[in-house]
Each structure stands twice: as C-alpha cells, then as structure tokens.
PDB file of C-alpha atoms and ligand atoms in Angstrom:
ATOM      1  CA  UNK N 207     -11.928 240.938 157.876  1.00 51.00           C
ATOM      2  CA  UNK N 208     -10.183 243.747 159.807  1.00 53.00           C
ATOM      3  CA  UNK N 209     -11.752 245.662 162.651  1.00 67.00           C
ATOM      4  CA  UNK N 210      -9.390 248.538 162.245  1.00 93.00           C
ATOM      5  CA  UNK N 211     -10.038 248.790 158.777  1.00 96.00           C
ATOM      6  CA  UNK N 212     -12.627 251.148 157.766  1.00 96.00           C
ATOM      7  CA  UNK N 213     -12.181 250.787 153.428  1.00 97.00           C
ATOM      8  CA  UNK N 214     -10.889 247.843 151.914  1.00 97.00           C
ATOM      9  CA  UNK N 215      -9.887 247.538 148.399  1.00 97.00           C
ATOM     10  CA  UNK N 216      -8.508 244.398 146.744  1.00 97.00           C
ATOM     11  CA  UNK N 217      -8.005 243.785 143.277  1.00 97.00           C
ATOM     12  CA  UNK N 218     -10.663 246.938 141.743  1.00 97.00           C
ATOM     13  CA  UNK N 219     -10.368 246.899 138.610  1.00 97.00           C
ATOM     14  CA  UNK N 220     -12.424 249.220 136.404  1.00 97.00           C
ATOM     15  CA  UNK N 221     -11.709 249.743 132.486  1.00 97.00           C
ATOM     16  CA  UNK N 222     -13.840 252.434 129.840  1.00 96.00           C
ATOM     17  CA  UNK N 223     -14.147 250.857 126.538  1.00 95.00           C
ATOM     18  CA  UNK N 224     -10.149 249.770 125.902  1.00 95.00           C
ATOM     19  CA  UNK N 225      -9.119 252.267 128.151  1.00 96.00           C
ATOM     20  CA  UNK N 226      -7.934 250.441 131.622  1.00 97.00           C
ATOM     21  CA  UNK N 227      -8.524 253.193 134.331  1.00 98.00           C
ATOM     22  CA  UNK N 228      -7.632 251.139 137.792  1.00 98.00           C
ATOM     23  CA  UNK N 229      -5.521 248.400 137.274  1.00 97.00           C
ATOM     24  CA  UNK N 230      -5.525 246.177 140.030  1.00 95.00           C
ATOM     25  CA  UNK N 231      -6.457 248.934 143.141  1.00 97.00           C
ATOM     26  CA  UNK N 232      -5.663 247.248 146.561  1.00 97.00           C
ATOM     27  CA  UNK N 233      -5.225 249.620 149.690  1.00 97.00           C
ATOM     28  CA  UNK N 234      -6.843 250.063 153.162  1.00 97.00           C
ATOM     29  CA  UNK N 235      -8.034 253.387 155.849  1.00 98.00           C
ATOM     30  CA  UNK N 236      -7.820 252.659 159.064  1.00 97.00           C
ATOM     31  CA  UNK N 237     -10.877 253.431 161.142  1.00 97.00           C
ATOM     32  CA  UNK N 238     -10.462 257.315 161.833  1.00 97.00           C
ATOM     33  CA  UNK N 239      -7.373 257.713 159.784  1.00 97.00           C
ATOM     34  CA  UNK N 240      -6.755 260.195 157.131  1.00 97.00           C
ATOM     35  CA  UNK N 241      -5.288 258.759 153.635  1.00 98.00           C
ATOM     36  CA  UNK N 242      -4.378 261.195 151.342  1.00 98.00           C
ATOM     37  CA  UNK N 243      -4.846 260.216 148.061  1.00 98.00           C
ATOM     38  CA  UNK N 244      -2.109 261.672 145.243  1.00 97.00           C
ATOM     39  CA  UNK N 245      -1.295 261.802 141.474  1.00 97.00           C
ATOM     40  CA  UNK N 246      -1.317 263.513 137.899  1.00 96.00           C
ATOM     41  CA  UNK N 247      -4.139 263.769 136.220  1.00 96.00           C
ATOM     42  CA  UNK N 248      -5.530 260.964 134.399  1.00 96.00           C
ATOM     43  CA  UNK N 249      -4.027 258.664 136.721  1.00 97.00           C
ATOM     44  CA  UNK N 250      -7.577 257.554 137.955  1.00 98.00           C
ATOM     45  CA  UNK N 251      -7.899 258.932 141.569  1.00 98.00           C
ATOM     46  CA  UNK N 252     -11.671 260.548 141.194  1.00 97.00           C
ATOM     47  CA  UNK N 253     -12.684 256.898 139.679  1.00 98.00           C
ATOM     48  CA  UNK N 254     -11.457 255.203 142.362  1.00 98.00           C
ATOM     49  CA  UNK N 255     -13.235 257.235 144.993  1.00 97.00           C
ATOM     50  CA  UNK N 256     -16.482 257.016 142.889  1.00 95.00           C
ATOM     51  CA  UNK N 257     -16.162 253.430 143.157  1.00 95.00           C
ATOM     52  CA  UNK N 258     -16.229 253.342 146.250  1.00 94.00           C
ATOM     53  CA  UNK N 259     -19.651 254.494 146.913  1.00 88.00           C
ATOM     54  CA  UNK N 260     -20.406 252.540 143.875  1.00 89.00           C
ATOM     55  CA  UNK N 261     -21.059 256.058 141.853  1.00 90.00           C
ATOM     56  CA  UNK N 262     -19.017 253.830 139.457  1.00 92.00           C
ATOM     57  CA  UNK N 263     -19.452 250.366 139.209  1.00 91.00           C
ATOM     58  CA  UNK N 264     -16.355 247.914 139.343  1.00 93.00           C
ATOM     59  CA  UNK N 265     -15.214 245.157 136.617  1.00 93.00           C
ATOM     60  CA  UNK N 266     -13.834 243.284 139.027  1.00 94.00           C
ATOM     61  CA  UNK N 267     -12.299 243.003 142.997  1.00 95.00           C
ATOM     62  CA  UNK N 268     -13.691 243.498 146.272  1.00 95.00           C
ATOM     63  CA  UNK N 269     -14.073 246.514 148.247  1.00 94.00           C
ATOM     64  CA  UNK N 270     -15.803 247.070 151.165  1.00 94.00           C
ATOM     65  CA  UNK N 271     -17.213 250.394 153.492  1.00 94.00           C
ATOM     66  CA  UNK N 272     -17.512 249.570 157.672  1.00 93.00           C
ATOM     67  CA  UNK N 273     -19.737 245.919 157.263  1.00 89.00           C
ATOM     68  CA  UNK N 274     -20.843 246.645 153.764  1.00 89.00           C
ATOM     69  CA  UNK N 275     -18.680 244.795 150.989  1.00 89.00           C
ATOM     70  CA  UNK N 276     -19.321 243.849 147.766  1.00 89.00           C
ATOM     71  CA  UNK N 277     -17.139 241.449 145.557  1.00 90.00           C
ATOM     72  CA  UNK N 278     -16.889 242.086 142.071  1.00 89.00           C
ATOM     73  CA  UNK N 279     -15.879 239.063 140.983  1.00 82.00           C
ATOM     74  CA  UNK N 280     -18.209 236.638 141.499  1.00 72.00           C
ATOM     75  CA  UNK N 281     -19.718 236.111 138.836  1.00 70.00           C
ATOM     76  CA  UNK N 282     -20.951 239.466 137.528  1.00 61.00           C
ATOM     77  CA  UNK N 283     -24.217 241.279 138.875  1.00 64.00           C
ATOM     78  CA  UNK N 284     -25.062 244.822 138.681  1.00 69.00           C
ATOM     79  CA  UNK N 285     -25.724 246.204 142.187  1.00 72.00           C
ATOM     80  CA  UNK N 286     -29.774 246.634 142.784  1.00 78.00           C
ATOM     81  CA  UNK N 287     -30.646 249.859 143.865  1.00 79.00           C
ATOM     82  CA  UNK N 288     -31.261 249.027 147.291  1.00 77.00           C
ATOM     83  CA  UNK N 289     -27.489 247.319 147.769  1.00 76.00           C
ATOM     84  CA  UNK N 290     -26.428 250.489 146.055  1.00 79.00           C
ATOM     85  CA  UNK N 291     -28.218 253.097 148.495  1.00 78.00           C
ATOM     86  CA  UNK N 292     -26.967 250.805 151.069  1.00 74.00           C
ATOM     87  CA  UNK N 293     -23.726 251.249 149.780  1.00 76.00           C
ATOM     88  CA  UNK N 294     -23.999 254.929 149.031  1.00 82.00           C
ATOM     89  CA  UNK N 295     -25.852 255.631 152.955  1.00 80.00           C
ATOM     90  CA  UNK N 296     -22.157 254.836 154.447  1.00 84.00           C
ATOM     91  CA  UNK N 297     -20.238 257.410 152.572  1.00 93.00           C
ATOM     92  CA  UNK N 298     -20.312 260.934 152.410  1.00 95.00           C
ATOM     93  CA  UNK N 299     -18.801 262.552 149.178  1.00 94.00           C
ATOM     94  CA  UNK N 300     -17.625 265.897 148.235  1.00 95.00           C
ATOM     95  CA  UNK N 301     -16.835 267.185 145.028  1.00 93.00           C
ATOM     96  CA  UNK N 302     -14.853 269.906 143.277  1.00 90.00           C
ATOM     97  CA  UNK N 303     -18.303 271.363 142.624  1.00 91.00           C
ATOM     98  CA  UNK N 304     -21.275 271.872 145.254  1.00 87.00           C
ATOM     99  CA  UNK N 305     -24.274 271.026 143.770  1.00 90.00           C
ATOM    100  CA  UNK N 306     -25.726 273.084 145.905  1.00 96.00           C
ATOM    101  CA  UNK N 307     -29.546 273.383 145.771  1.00 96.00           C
ATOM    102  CA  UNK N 308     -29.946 277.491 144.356  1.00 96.00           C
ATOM    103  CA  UNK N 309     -33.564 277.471 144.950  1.00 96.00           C
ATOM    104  CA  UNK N 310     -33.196 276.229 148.515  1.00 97.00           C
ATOM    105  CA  UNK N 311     -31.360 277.720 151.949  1.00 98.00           C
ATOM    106  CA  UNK N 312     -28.544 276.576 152.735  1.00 98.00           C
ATOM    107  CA  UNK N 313     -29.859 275.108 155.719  1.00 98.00           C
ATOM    108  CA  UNK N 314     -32.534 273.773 153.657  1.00 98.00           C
ATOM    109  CA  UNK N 315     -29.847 272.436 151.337  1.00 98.00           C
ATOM    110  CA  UNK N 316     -28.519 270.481 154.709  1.00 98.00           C
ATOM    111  CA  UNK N 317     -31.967 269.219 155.659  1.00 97.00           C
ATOM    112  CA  UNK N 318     -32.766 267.866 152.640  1.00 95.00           C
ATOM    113  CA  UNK N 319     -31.080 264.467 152.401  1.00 93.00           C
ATOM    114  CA  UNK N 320     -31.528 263.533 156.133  1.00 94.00           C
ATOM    115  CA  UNK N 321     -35.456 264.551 155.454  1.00 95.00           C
ATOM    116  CA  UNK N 322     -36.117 262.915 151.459  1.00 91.00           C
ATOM    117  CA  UNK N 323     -33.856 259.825 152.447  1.00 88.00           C
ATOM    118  CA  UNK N 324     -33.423 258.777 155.826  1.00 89.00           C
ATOM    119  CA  UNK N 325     -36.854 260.306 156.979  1.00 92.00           C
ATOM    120  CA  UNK N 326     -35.627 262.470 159.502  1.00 95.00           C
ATOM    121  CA  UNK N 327     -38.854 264.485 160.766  1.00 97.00           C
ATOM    122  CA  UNK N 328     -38.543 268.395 159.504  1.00 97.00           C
ATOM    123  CA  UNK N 329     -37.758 270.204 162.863  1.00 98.00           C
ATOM    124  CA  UNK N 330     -35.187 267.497 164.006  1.00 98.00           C
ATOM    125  CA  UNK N 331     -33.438 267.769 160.635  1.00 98.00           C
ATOM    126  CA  UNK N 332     -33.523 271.754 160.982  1.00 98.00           C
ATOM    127  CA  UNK N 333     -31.793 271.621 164.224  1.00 98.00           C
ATOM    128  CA  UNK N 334     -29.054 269.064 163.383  1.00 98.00           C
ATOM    129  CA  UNK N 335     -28.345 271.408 160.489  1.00 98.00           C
ATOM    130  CA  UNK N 336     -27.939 274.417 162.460  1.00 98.00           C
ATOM    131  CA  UNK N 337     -25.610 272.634 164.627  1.00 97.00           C
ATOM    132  CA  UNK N 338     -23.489 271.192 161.355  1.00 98.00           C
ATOM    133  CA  UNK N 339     -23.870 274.659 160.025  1.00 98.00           C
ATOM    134  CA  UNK N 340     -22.304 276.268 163.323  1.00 97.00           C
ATOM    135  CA  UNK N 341     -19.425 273.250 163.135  1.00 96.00           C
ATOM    136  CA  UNK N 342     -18.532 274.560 159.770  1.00 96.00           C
ATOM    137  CA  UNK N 343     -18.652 278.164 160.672  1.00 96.00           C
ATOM    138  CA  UNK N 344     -21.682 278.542 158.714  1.00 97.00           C
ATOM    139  CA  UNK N 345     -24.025 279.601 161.808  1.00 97.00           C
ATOM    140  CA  UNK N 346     -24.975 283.161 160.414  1.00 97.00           C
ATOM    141  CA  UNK N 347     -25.555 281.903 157.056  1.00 98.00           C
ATOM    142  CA  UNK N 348     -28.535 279.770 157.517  1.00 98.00           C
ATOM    143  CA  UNK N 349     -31.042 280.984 155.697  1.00 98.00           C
ATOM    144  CA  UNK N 350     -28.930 282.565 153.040  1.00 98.00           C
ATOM    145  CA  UNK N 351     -29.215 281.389 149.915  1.00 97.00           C
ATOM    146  CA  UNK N 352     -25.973 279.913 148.080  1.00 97.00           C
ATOM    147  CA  UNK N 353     -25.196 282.356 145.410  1.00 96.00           C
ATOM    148  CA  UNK N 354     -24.792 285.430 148.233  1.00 97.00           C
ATOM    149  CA  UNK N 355     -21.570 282.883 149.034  1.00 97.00           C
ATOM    150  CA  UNK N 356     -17.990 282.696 148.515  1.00 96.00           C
ATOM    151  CA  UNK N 357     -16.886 279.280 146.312  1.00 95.00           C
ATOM    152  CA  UNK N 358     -15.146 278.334 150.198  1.00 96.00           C
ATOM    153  CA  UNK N 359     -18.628 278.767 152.024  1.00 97.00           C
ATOM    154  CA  UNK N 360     -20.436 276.810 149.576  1.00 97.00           C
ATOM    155  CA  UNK N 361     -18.029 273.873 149.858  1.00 96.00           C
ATOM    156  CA  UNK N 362     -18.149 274.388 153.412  1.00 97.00           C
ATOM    157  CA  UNK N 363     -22.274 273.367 152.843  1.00 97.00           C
ATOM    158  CA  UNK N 364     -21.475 270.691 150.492  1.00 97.00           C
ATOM    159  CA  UNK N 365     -19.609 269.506 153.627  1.00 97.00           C
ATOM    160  CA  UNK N 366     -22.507 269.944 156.352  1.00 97.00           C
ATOM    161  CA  UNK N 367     -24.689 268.473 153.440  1.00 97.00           C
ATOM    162  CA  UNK N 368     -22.783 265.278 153.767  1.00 96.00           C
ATOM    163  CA  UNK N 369     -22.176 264.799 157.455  1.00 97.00           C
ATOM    164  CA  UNK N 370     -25.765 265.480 157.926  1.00 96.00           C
ATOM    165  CA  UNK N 371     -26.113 261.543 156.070  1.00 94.00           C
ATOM    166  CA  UNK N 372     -24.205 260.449 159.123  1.00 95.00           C
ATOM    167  CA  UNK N 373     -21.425 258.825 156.948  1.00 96.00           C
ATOM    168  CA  UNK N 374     -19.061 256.291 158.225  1.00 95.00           C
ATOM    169  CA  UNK N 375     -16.407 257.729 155.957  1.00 97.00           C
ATOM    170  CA  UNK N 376     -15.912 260.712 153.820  1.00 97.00           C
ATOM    171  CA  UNK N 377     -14.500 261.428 150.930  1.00 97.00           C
ATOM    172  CA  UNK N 378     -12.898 264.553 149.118  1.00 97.00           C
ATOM    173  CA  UNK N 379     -12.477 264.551 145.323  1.00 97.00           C
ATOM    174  CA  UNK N 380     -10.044 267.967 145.027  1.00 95.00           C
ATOM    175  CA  UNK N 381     -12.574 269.760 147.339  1.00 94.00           C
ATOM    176  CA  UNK N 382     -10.549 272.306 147.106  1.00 93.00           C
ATOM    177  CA  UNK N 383      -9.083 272.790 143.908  1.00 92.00           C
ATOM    178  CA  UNK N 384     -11.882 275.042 142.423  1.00 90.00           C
ATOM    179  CA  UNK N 385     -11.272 278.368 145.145  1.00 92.00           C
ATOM    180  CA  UNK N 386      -9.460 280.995 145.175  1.00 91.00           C
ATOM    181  CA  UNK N 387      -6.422 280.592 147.188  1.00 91.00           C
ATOM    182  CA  UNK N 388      -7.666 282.507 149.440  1.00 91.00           C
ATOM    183  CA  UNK N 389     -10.171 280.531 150.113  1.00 92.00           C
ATOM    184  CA  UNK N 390      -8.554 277.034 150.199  1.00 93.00           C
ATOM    185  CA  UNK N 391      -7.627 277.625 153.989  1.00 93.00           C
ATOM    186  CA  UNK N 392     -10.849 278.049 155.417  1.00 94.00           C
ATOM    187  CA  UNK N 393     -12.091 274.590 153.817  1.00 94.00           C
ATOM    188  CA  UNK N 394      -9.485 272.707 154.700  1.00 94.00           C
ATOM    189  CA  UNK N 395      -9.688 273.856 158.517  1.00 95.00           C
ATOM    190  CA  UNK N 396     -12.744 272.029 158.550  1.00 96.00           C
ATOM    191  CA  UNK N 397     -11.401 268.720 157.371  1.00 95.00           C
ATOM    192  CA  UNK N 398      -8.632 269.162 159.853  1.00 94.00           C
ATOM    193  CA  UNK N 399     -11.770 269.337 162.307  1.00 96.00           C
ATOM    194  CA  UNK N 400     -12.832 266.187 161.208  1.00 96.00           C
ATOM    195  CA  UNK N 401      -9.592 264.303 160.949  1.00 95.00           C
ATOM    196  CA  UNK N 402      -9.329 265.514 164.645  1.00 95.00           C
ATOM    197  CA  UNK N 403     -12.942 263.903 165.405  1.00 96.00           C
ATOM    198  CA  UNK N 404     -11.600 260.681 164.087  1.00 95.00           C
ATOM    199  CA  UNK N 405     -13.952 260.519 161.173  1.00 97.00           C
ATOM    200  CA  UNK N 406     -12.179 258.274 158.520  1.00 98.00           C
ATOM    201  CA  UNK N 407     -11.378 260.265 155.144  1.00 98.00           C
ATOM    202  CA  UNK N 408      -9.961 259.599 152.119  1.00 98.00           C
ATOM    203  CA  UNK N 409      -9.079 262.743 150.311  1.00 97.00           C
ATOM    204  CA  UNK N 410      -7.811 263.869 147.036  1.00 97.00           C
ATOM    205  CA  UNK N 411      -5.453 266.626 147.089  1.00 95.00           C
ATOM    206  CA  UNK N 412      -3.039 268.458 145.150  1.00 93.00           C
ATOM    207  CA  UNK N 413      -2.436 270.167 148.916  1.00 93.00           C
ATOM    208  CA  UNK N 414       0.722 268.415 149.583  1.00 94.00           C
ATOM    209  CA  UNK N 415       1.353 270.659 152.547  1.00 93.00           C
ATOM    210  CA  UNK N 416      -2.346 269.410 153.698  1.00 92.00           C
ATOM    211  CA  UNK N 417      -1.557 265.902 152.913  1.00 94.00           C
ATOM    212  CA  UNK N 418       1.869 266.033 154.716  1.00 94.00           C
ATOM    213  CA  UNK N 419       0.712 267.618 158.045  1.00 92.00           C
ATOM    214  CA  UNK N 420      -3.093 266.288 158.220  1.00 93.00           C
ATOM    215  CA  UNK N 421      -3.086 262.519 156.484  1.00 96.00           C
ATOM    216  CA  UNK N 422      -1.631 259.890 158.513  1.00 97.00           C
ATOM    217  CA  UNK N 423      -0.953 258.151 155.527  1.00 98.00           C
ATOM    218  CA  UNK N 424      -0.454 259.158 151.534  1.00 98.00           C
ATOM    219  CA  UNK N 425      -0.959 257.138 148.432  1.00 98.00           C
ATOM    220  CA  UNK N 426       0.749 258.303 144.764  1.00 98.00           C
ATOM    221  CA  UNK N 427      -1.243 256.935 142.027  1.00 98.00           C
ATOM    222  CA  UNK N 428      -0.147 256.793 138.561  1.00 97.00           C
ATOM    223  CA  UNK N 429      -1.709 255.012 135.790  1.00 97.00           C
ATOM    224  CA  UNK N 430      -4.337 253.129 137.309  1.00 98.00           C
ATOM    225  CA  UNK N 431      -1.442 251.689 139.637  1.00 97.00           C
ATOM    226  CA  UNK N 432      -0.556 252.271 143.440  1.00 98.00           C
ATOM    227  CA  UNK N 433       3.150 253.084 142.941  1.00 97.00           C
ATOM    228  CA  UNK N 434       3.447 254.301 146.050  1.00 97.00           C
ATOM    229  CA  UNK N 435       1.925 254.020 149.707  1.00 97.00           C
ATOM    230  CA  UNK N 436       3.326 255.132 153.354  1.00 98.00           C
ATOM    231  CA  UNK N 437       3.334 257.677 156.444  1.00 98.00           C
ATOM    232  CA  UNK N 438       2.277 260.942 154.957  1.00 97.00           C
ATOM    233  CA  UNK N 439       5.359 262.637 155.812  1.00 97.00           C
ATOM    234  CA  UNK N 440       7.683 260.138 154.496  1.00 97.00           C
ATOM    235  CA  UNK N 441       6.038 259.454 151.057  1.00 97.00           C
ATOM    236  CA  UNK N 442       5.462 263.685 150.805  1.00 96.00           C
ATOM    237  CA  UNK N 443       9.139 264.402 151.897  1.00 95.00           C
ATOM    238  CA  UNK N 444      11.551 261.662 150.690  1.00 95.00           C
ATOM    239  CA  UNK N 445       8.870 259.127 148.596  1.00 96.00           C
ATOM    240  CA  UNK N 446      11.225 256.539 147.270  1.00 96.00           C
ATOM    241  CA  UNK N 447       9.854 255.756 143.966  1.00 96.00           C
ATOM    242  CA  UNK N 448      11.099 257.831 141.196  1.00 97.00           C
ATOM    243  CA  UNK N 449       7.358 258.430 139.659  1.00 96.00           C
ATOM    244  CA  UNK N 450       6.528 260.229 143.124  1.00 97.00           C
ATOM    245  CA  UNK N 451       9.986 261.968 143.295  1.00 95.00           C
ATOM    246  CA  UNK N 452       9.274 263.315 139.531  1.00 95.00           C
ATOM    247  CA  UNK N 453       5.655 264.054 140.550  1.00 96.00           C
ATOM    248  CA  UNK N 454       6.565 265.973 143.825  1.00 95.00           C
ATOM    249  CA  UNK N 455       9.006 267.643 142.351  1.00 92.00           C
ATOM    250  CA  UNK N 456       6.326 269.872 140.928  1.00 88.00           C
ATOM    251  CA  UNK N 457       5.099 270.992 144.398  1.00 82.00           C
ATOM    252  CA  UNK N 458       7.866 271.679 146.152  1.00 62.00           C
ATOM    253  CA  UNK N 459       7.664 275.231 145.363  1.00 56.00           C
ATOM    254  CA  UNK N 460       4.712 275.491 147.492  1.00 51.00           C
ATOM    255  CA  UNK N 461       5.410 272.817 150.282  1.00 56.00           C
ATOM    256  CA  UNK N 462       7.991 274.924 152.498  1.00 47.00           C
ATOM    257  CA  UNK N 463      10.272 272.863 152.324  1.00 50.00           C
ATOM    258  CA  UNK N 464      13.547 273.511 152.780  1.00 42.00           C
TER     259      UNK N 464
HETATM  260  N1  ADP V 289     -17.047 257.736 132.506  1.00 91.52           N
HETATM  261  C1  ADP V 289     -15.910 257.663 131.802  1.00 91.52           C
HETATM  262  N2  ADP V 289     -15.893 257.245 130.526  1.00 91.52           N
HETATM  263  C2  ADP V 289     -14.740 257.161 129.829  1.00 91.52           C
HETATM  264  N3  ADP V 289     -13.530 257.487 130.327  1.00 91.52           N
HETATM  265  C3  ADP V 289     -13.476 257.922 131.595  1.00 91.52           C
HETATM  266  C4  ADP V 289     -14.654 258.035 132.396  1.00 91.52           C
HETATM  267  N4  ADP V 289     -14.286 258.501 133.622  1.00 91.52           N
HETATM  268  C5  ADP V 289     -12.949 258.668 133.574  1.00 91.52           C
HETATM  269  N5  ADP V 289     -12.464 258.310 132.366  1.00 91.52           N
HETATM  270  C6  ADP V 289     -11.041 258.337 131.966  1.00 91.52           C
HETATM  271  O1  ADP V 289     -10.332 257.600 132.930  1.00 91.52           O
HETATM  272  C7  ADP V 289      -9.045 258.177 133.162  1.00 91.52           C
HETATM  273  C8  ADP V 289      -8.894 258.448 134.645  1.00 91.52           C
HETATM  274  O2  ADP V 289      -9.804 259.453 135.009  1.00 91.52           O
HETATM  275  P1  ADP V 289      -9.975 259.962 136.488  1.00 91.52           P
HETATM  276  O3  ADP V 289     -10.346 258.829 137.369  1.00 91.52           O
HETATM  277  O4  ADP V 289     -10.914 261.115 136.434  1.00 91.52           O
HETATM  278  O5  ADP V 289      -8.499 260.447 136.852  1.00 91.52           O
HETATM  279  P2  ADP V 289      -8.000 261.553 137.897  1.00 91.52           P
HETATM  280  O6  ADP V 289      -9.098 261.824 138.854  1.00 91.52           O
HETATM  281  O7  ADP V 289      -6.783 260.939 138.527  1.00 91.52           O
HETATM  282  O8  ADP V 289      -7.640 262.748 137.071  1.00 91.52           O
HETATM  283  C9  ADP V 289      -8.965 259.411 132.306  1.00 91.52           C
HETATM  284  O9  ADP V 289      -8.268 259.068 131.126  1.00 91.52           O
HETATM  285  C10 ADP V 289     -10.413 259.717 132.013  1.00 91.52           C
HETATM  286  O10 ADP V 289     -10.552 260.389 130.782  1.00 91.52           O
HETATM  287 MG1   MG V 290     -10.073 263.557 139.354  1.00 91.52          MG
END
C-alpha cells in the first residue's frame, strides 16, 4: 500500500438491477491533492463518491480511505455498522443540498455531529465551531438560523458541518451546482482554502475553470468508465480522448479560454 496515497480504488464495480453504473473504477488522490472529478450526467460520478464512504455499497473491488480499506471481493459481506461508521468517520461529504438542521443554529448545526457522534463535550464543540464558522466566513452568522441564508452560506455550513468530523478527506458532489452564479464564487473560495491547507479532496464539478486552476489532477468519466485521467490543466485544456474533447467542448464558452 502507498503512503502518498490518500483514496485507492481498484476494480469498484457497482451495478442497479441490469443497469451497470461503475464498470471497473480504479484511480488514486494523493495525500493533500485535489482530483477533480468530471463527466455528463449519468455517467456515475455521485455513485462513485458515495461509495466511497460506503453511502453505497460496492459489488465488487477494493477501495480504501487513509488505513481503512475494504475489499469487495472476497467473498461477499455487507459492511456491519460499526466498519461502516468507521468507514464513514474518515470522510467528510458535501452535497448539492445542505441538509441543514432548520430547527437548529447554524452553529448548532456544526456542533452537532462532533457532540451526538464523536462525544465531543458541548462547550469544546461550540468553540471549534465558531472557529470553523470564522474559517468559512461564517463568524457573524452563528446563531442565525439557516433559512435567514443565501443557498452559498448554507453550503458554506454544510462545509464547517463536515470539517468539524475531522475528515481525512473530503468530498464535493456538485457543491456548487444548486446557487446562483453569483453565489458559486464565494463557495468555491473556501475549497480553494482547503486545497491550500493540503486537505485531500475529491470534487465533482461542472466548474472546469475551478477544476483547471485548483485540482492538481482531473478525471473524465463516462459510462461507468475512466476514459480519461491527468494534470488538471492538460486533461481541461487539450484532453486527448475524443469523449473529453466532445464533452469539453460544451464548456468552453465559460472557461476563458482563448
Ligand atoms: N440507487 C439507485 N438505483 C437505481 N439506479 C441508480 C441509483 N443511483 C444511481 N442510479 C443510476 O445510475 C446511473 C449513474 O448515476 P449517478 O452516479 O448519479 O451519475 P452522475 O452523478 O454522473 O450523474 C444513472 O443512470 C442513475 O439513474
Ligand atoms: Mg451526480
């Protein structure tokens, strides 16, 4: 097993009914790289990243989060629920949608994991989420609840919510792709934070500009296939397989390129 590598996948395979969603999924993040994860729709990108924190459950392979791994293929047992909050403890996920607790503050919406799962005593768990709060530029909003919040705002929470598990790796399922475009900058300056920390993320995006400049390295997925894998700015600029030529050539309005 690699030190440097953070996620391994070999071999996932994952199929609904007759419908085979990831083919034969083998790739790799680097401890404290970015990988930018791209591809049409329906090409299985949000099932991949759900099996990964075991939110879906493999049919086959081996994948594997910092020293937790799991191997599919032995012969077949359904994760218990303590390998799967294991599992789930070393990943930090965020979704198109928030979740966010409405009853709750948001700083009660950050506390609550660290205090229901891990323990955390309530005034320790208060103060790490003011500081996560402050680190998303969330400071002021405290004790606000979440509908007095723009859509970028509450994914900046959804955010705090997760790094407040302490994950060893986060991942973005088109955290961005729900906000008004106004909106998308302010969320994806906080990643950027992140990627600068040298927390390990795999990400989602239909930001190819984001993915270009901010992933070290990009993967286009298409059909429940890697077709193609590289340096971000190579596979966003001049990817060599036709799929990813055909699929970029739907961005490139927004890209800046010249
Ligand atoms: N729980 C499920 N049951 C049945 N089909 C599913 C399920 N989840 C995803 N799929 C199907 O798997 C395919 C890939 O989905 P998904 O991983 O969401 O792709 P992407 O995120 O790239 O759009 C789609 O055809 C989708 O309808
Ligand atoms: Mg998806």
């Amino acid at each position: 097993m690699s030190e440097t590598k953070m996620i391994e996948l070999v071999g996932v395979k994952k199929s609904f009914g007759h419908l085979e969603v990831l083919k034969d999924i083998t790739l790799s993040v680097d401890k404290g790289s970015v990988v930018a994860l791209i591809g049409p729709s329906g090409s299985g990108k949000s099932t991949l990243l759900r099996s990964i924190n075991l939110l879906t459950v493999p049919d086959e392979g081996f994948i594997r989060v910092g020293d937790h791994a799991k191997d599919f293929s032995k012969p077949y047992s359904v994760p218990r629920d303590r390998e799967l909050a294991a599992f789930r403890a070393r990943t930090g996920m965020v979704f198109q949608s928030f979740n966010l607790f409405p009853h709750m503050s948001v700083e009660e919406n950050v506390m609550e994991g660290p205090v229901t799962v891990l323990g955390v005593a309530k005034a320790e768990a208060r103060i790490q989420a003011r500081e996560l709060l402050a680190k998303v530029g969330l400071a002021d909003k405290a004790q606000a609840r979440p509908d007095s919040l723009s859509g970028g705002q509450k994914q900046r929470v959804a955010i705090a919510r997760a790094l407040a598990m302490k994950p060893e790796v986060m991942l973005f399922d088109e955290a961005t792709s729900a906000l008004d475009p106004e909106l998308v900058g302010e969320v994806l300056a906080v990643v950027r934070s992140l990627a600068a920390e040298g927390m390990t993320m795999l990400l989602v995006t239909h930001e190819m500009a984001f993915a270009r400049d901010v992933a070290d390295r990009v993967i286009f997925m298409r059909d429940g296939c890697v077709v193609e894998e590289g340096p971000a700015r190579q596979v966003i600029e001049n990817p060599s397989h036709p799929a990813t030529q055909s699929f970029l050539s739907h961005f490139h309005g927004g890209l800046g390129l010249p």
